[in-house]
XYZ file of C-alpha atoms in Angstrom:
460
model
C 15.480 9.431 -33.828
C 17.483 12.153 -33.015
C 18.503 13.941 -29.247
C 16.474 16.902 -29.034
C 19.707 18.207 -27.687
C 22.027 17.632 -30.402
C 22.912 20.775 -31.647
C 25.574 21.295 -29.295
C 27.480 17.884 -30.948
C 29.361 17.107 -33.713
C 30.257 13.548 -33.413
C 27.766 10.687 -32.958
C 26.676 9.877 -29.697
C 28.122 6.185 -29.030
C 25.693 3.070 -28.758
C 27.246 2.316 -25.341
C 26.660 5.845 -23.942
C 23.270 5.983 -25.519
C 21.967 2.867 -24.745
C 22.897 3.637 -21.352
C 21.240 7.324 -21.050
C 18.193 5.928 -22.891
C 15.090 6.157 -20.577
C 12.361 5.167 -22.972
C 12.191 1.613 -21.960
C 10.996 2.970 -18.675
C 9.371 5.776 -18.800
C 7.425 5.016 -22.112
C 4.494 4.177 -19.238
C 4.250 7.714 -19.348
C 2.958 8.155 -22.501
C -0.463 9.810 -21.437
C 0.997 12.087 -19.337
C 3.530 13.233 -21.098
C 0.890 13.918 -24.120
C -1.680 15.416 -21.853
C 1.112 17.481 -20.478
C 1.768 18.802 -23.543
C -1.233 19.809 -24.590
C -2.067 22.012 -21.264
C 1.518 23.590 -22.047
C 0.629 24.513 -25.575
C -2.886 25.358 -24.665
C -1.275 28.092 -22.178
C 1.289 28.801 -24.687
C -1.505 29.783 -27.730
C -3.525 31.895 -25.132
C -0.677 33.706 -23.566
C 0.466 34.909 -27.555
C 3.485 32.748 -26.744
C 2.707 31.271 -29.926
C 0.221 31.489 -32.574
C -3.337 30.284 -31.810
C -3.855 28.381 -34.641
C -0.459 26.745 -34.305
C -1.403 26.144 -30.646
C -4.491 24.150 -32.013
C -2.753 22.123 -34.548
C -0.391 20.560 -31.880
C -3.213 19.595 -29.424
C -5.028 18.257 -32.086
C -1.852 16.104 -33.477
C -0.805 14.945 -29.221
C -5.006 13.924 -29.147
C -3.860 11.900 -32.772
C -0.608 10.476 -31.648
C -2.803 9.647 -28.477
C -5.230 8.047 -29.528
C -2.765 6.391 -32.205
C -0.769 4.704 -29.171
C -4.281 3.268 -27.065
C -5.342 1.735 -30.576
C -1.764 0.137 -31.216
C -1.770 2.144 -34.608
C 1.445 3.925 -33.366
C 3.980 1.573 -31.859
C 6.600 4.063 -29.470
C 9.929 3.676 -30.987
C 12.516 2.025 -28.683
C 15.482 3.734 -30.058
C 14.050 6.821 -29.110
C 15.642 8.625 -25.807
C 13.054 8.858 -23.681
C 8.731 9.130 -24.073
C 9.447 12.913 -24.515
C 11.458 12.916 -27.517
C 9.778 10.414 -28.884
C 6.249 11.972 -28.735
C 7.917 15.371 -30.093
C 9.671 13.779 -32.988
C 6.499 12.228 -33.791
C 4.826 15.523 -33.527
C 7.371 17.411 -35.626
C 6.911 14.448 -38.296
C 3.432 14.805 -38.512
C 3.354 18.794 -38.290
C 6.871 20.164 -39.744
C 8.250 23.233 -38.033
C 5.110 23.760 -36.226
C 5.579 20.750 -34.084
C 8.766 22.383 -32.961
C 6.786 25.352 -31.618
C 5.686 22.641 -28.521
C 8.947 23.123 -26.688
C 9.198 26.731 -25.741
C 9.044 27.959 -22.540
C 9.554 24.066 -21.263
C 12.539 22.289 -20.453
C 12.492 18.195 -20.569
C 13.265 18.456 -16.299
C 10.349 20.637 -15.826
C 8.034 17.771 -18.261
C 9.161 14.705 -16.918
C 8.733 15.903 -13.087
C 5.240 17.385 -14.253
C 4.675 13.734 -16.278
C 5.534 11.674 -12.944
C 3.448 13.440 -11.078
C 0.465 12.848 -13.432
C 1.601 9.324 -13.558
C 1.707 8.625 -9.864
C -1.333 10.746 -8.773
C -3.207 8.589 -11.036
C -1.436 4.962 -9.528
C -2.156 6.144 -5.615
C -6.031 6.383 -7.033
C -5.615 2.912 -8.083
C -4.019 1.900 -4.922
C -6.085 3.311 -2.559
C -8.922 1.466 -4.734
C -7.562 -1.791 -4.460
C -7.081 -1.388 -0.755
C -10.352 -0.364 0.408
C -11.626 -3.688 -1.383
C -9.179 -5.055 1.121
C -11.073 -3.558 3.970
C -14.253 -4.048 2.927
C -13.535 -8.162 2.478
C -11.793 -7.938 5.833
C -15.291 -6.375 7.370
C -17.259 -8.949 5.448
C -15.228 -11.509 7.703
C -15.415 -10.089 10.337
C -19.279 -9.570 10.029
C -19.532 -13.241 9.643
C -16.872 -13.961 12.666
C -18.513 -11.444 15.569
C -18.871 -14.617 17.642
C -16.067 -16.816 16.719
C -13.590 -17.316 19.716
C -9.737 -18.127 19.268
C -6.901 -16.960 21.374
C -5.532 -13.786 21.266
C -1.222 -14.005 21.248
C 1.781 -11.981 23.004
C 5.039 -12.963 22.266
C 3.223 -15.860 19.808
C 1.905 -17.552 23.439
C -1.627 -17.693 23.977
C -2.874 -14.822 25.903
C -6.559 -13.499 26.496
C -9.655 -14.226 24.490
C -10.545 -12.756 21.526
C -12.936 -13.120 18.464
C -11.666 -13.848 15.007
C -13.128 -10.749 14.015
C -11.678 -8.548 16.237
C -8.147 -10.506 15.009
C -8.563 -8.999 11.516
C -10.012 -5.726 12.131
C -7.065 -4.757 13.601
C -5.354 -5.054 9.546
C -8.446 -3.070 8.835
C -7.560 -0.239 11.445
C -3.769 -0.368 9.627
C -5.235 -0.018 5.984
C -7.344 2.480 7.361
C -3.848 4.349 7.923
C -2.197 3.353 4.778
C -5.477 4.905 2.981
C -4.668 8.336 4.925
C -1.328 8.281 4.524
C -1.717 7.634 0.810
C -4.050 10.106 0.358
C -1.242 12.885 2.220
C 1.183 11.703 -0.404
C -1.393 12.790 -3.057
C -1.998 16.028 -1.622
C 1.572 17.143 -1.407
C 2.525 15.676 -4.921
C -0.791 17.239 -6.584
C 1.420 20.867 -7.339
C 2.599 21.581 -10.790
C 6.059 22.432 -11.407
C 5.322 23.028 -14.985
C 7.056 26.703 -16.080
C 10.383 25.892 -14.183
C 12.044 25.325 -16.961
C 15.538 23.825 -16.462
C 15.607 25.396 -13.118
C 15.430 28.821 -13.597
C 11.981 29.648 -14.917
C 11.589 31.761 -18.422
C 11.701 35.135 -19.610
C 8.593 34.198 -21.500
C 5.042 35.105 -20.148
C 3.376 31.843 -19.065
C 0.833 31.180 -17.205
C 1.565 28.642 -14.648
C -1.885 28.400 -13.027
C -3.894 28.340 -15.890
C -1.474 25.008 -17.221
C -1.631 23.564 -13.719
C -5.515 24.371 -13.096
C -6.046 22.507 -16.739
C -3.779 19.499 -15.404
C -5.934 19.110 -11.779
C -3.335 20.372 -9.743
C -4.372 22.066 -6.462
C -1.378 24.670 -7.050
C 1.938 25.152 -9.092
C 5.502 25.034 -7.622
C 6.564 27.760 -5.501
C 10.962 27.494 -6.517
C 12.059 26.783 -9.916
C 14.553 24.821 -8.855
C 12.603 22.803 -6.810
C 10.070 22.619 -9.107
C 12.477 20.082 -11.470
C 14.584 18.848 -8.524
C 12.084 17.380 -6.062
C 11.213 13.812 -6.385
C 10.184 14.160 -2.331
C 6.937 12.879 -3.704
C 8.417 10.174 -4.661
C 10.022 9.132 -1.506
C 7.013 9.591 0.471
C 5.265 7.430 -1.542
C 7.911 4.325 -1.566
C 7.543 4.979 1.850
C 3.995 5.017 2.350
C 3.991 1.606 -0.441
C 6.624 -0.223 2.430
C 4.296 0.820 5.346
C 1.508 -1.098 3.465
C 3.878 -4.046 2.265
C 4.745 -3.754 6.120
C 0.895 -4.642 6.930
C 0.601 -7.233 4.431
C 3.746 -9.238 4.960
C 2.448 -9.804 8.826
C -1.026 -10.235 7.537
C 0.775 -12.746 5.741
C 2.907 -14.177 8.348
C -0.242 -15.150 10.517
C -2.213 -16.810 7.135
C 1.095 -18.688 6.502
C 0.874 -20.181 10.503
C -2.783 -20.306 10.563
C -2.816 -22.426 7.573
C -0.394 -24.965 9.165
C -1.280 -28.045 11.161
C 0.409 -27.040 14.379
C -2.746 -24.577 14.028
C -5.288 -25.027 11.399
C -7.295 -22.290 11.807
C -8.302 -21.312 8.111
C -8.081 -23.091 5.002
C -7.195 -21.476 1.855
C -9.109 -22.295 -0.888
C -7.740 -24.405 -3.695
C -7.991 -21.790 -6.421
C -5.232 -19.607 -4.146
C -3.127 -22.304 -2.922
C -0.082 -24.450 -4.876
C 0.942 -28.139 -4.190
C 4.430 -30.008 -4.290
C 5.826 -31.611 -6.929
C 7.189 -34.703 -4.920
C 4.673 -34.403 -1.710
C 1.123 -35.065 -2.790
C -0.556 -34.374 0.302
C 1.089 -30.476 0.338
C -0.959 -27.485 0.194
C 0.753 -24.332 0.518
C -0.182 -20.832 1.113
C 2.413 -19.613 -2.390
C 0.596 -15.891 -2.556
C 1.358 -15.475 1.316
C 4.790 -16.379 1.297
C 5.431 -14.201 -1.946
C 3.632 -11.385 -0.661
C 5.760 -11.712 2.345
C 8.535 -12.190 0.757
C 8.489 -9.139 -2.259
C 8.277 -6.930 0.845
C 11.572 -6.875 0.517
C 11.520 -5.469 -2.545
C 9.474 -2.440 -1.995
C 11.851 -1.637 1.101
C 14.514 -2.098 -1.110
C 13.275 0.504 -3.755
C 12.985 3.115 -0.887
C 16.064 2.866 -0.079
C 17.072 3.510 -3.834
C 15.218 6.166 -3.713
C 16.873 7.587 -0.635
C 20.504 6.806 -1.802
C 20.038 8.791 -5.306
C 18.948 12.017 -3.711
C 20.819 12.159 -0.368
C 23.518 13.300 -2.419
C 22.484 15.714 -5.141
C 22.886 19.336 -5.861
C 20.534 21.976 -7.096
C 19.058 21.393 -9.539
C 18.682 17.800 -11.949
C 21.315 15.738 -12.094
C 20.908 12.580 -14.441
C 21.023 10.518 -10.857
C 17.387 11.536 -11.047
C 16.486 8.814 -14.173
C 17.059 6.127 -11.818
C 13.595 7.644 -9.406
C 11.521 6.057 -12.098
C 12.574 2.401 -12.262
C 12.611 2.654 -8.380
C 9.233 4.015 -7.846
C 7.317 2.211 -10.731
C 8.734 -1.211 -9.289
C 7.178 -0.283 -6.055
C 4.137 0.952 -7.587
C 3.987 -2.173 -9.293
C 4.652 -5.052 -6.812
C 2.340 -3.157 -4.385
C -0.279 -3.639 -6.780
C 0.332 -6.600 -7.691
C 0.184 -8.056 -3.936
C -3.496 -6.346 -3.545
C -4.689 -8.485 -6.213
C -3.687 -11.286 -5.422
C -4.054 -11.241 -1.212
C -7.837 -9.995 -1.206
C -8.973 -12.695 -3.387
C -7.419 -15.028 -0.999
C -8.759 -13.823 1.823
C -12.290 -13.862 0.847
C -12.457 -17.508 -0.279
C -10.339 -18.638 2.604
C -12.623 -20.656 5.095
C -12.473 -20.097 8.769
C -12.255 -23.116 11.228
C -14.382 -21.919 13.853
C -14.059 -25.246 16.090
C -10.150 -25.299 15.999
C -9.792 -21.845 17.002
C -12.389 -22.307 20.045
C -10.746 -25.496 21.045
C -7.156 -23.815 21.181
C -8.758 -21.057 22.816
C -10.108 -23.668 25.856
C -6.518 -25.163 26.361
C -4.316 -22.045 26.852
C -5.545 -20.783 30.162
C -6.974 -17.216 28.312
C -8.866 -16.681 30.374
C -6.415 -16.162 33.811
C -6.609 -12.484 33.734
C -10.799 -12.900 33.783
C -10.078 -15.129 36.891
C -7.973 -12.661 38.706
C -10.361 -9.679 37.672
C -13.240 -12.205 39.246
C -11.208 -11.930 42.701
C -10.701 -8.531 42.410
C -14.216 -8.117 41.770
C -14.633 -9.598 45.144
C -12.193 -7.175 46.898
C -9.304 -8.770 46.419
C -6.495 -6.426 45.405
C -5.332 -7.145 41.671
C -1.668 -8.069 43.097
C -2.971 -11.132 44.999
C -5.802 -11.650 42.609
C -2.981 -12.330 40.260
C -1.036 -14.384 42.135
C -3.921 -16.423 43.627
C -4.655 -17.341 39.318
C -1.083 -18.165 38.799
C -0.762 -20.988 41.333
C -4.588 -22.124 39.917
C -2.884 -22.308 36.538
C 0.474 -24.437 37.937
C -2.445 -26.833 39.765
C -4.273 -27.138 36.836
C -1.289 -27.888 34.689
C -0.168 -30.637 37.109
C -3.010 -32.160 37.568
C -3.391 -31.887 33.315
C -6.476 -30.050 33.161
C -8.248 -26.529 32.249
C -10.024 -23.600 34.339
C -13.135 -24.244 33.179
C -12.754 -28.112 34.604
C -11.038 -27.848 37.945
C -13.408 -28.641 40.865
C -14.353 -25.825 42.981
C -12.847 -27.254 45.917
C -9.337 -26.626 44.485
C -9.932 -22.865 44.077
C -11.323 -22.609 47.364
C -7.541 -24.107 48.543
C -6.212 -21.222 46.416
C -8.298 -18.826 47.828
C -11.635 -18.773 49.885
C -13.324 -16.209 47.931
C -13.881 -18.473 45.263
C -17.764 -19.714 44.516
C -19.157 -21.855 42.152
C -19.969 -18.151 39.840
C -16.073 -18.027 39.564
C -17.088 -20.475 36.317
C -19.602 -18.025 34.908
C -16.870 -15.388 35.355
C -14.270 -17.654 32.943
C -16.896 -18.391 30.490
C -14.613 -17.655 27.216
C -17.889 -16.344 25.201
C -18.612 -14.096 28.542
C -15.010 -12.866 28.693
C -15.097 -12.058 25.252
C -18.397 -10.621 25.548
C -17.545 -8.174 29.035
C -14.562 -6.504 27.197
C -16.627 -4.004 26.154
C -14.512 -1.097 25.977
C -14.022 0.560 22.813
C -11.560 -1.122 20.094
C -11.982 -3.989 22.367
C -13.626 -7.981 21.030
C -17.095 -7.558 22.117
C -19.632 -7.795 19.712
C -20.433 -4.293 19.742
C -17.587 -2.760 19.665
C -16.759 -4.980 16.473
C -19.985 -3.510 14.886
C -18.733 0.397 15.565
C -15.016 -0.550 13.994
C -16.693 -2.479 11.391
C -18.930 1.022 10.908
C -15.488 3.400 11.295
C -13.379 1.328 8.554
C -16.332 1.785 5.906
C -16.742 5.301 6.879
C -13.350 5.892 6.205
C -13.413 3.887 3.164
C -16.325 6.147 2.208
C -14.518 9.488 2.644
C -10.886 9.228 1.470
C -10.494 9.401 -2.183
């Protein structure tokens, strides 16, 4: 097939060079939007008088052929062709003769393939967002079920106040919650047309850049030329917005990986989302977990492709900008990817309610409740504090908990202690009196439970 630009040439590009500027086994994904694309531009081009009407016609009807051709595996795209753009317009010309040509005035291939990415992208963050809130809504299904289901709550990975397992994954919830707005930002900002910028100049001919984008579902076209064909901020934004949620996953991860583990045994995963060893019968191991975790690293790593290629560039394309795609579909990908597998495995994983209340009892949680009972008392919080800390070094000498040293060795500690001082540590009751909004009590739960939906509800 040959280079739309080849007019210019008289010898034959090499193999070498052209196997190395070729594009199509990339951006061939495109295929939809570069077609759909094309028939806004020549549906603007036949009602402007750019070109005949009837000519207009012919090529949208031949891109809705060559189309539908491609979904129904009639048309196979044809590898040796440069990129999805020459390809569909050599097809095109084949099919129509010279009025296939017509397609191209007015449009450069840098103001088509920034339109087609656009198109391509706006349509993955849908799918995205989709597969997240599915995310959130199986983490509120959990935590519907796990209101009441103490464990300890962790700073610096050391058991630290009571909480509910619920109120443990709502706070992933409250971060997808994020990555769902920030997603949906990306999508505003990228939704503008920069159809009609030509190579980077514009055209002398009369288009009508509205009407195209309007037909296309953008909110607005491009207000520079040259930034019309050399911004791929969009694109950026979004790898960044992808690590930010690979971010949330990997320590979602993380805590599934440790949870899973004897040392704390706190959920099971079920078998259909869980691997074994091939020497070590008794293994089960969390595989999706650890590779979610681990192709983190590959999202970060195609932002900061992303980043390199365009630190660098001057107005307006440079062919740096072919290497945006790989980058950005990779991420699009393995983001993807991740969702469907990790929300599976977190619905069918089973919680170990008894485990996470018995390493709740042995970690001394509830200390802070202790000093707040003092202080409740009249006991400033300073002594209150220190009063619980040497409680906590008797209790560890003498190997027991709070909830089981006699009264008569508080009362050493301090006088204001009563026999109500084991009300007041109650791990259910502690849980239960925190609550303050975002906090573990059951009803706060219930109102983030209520938000994340909401928000699920709302952003599209």
């Amino acid at each position: 097939m040959a280079q739309l630009w080849k007019g210019r040439f008289k010898k034959e590009l090499a193999k070498e060079t052209n196997d190395f500027n070729s594009s199509i086994s990339f951006d061939k994904r495109m295929f939809e939007e570069d077609i759909k694309g094309s028939m806004a531009h020549a549906a603007m081009l036949g009602a402007q008088n750019i070109i005949d009407k009837s000519e207009s016609e012919k090529i949208i009807n031949g891109l809705s052929d060559i189309l539908s051709d491609i979904k129904n595996g009639k048309l196979k795209i044809d590898m040796n062709a440069e990129d999805i753009h020459t390809f569909v317009e050599g097809e095109l010309t084949a099919r129509l003769g010279s009025t296939g040509k017509r397609l191209h005035t007015a449009r450069s291939r840098n103001d088509q393939v920034a339109l087609d990415i656009r198109l391509y992208l706006r349509k993955e963050i849908s799918e995205i967002s989709d597969g997240i809130k599915k995310l959130i809504n199986v983490i509120c299904a959990k935590a519907e079920e796990n209101k009441n289901t103490i464990m300890p709550g962790y700073t610096h990975l050391q058991r630290a106040q009571p909480i509910t397992f619920a109120h443990h994954i709502m706070a992933y919830a409250a971060m997808l919650c994020r990555d769902l707005s920030r997603l949906s930002d990306v999508k505003k900002r990228m939704n503008i047309c920069p159809l009609g910028s030509g190579a980077l100049a514009g055209t002398t001919y009369p288009l009508n850049r509205k009407a195209a984008a309007r037909e296309l579902g953008f909110d607005d076209i491009t207000l520079n030329s040259l930034d019309g064909v050399s911004d791929r901020d969009f694109c950026i934004e979004l790898s960044a917005a992808l690590s930010i949620i690979m971010v949330h996953l990997s320590r979602f991860s993380e805590e599934i990986i440790m949870w899973c583990s004897w040392e704390f045994k706190f959920v099971e995963l079920d078998d259909a989302f869980s691997t074994g060893s091939s020497i070590m019968p008794q293994k089960k191991n969390p595989d999706i977990a650890e590779l979610v975790r681990g192709k983190s690293g590959r999202v970060f790593g195609d932002l900061t492709t992303l980043l390199t290629v365009m630190k660098g560039i001057a107005l307006a394309y440079n062919k740096d900008m072919q290497e945006d795609k790989e980058a950005i579909f990779d991420a699009v990908d393995t983001v993807k990817m991740c969702l469907t597998a990790f929300t599976p495995m977190i619905e069918t994983m089973t919680i170990l309610k008894d485990n996470m209340r018995n390493a709740a009892a042995k970690g001394f949680i509830n200390a802070t409740d202790c000093a707040d009972y003092l202080v409740g008392k009249g006991l400033p919080f300073r002594d209150a504090y220190k009063a619980t800390g040497e409680l906590v070094a008797v209790c560890i000498e003498k190997g027991v908990t709070l909830e089981t040293l006699p009264i008569d060795e508080y009362k050493k500690i301090c006088p204001m202690f009563d026999e109500d001082v084991y009300n007041a540590i109650n791990l259910e009751k502690c849980v239960a009196d925190r609550r303050v909004e975002g906090g573990p009590s059951v009803e706060s739960i219930d109102s983030q439970i209520k938000a994340a939906k909401e928000i699920v509800g709302q952003i599209c």
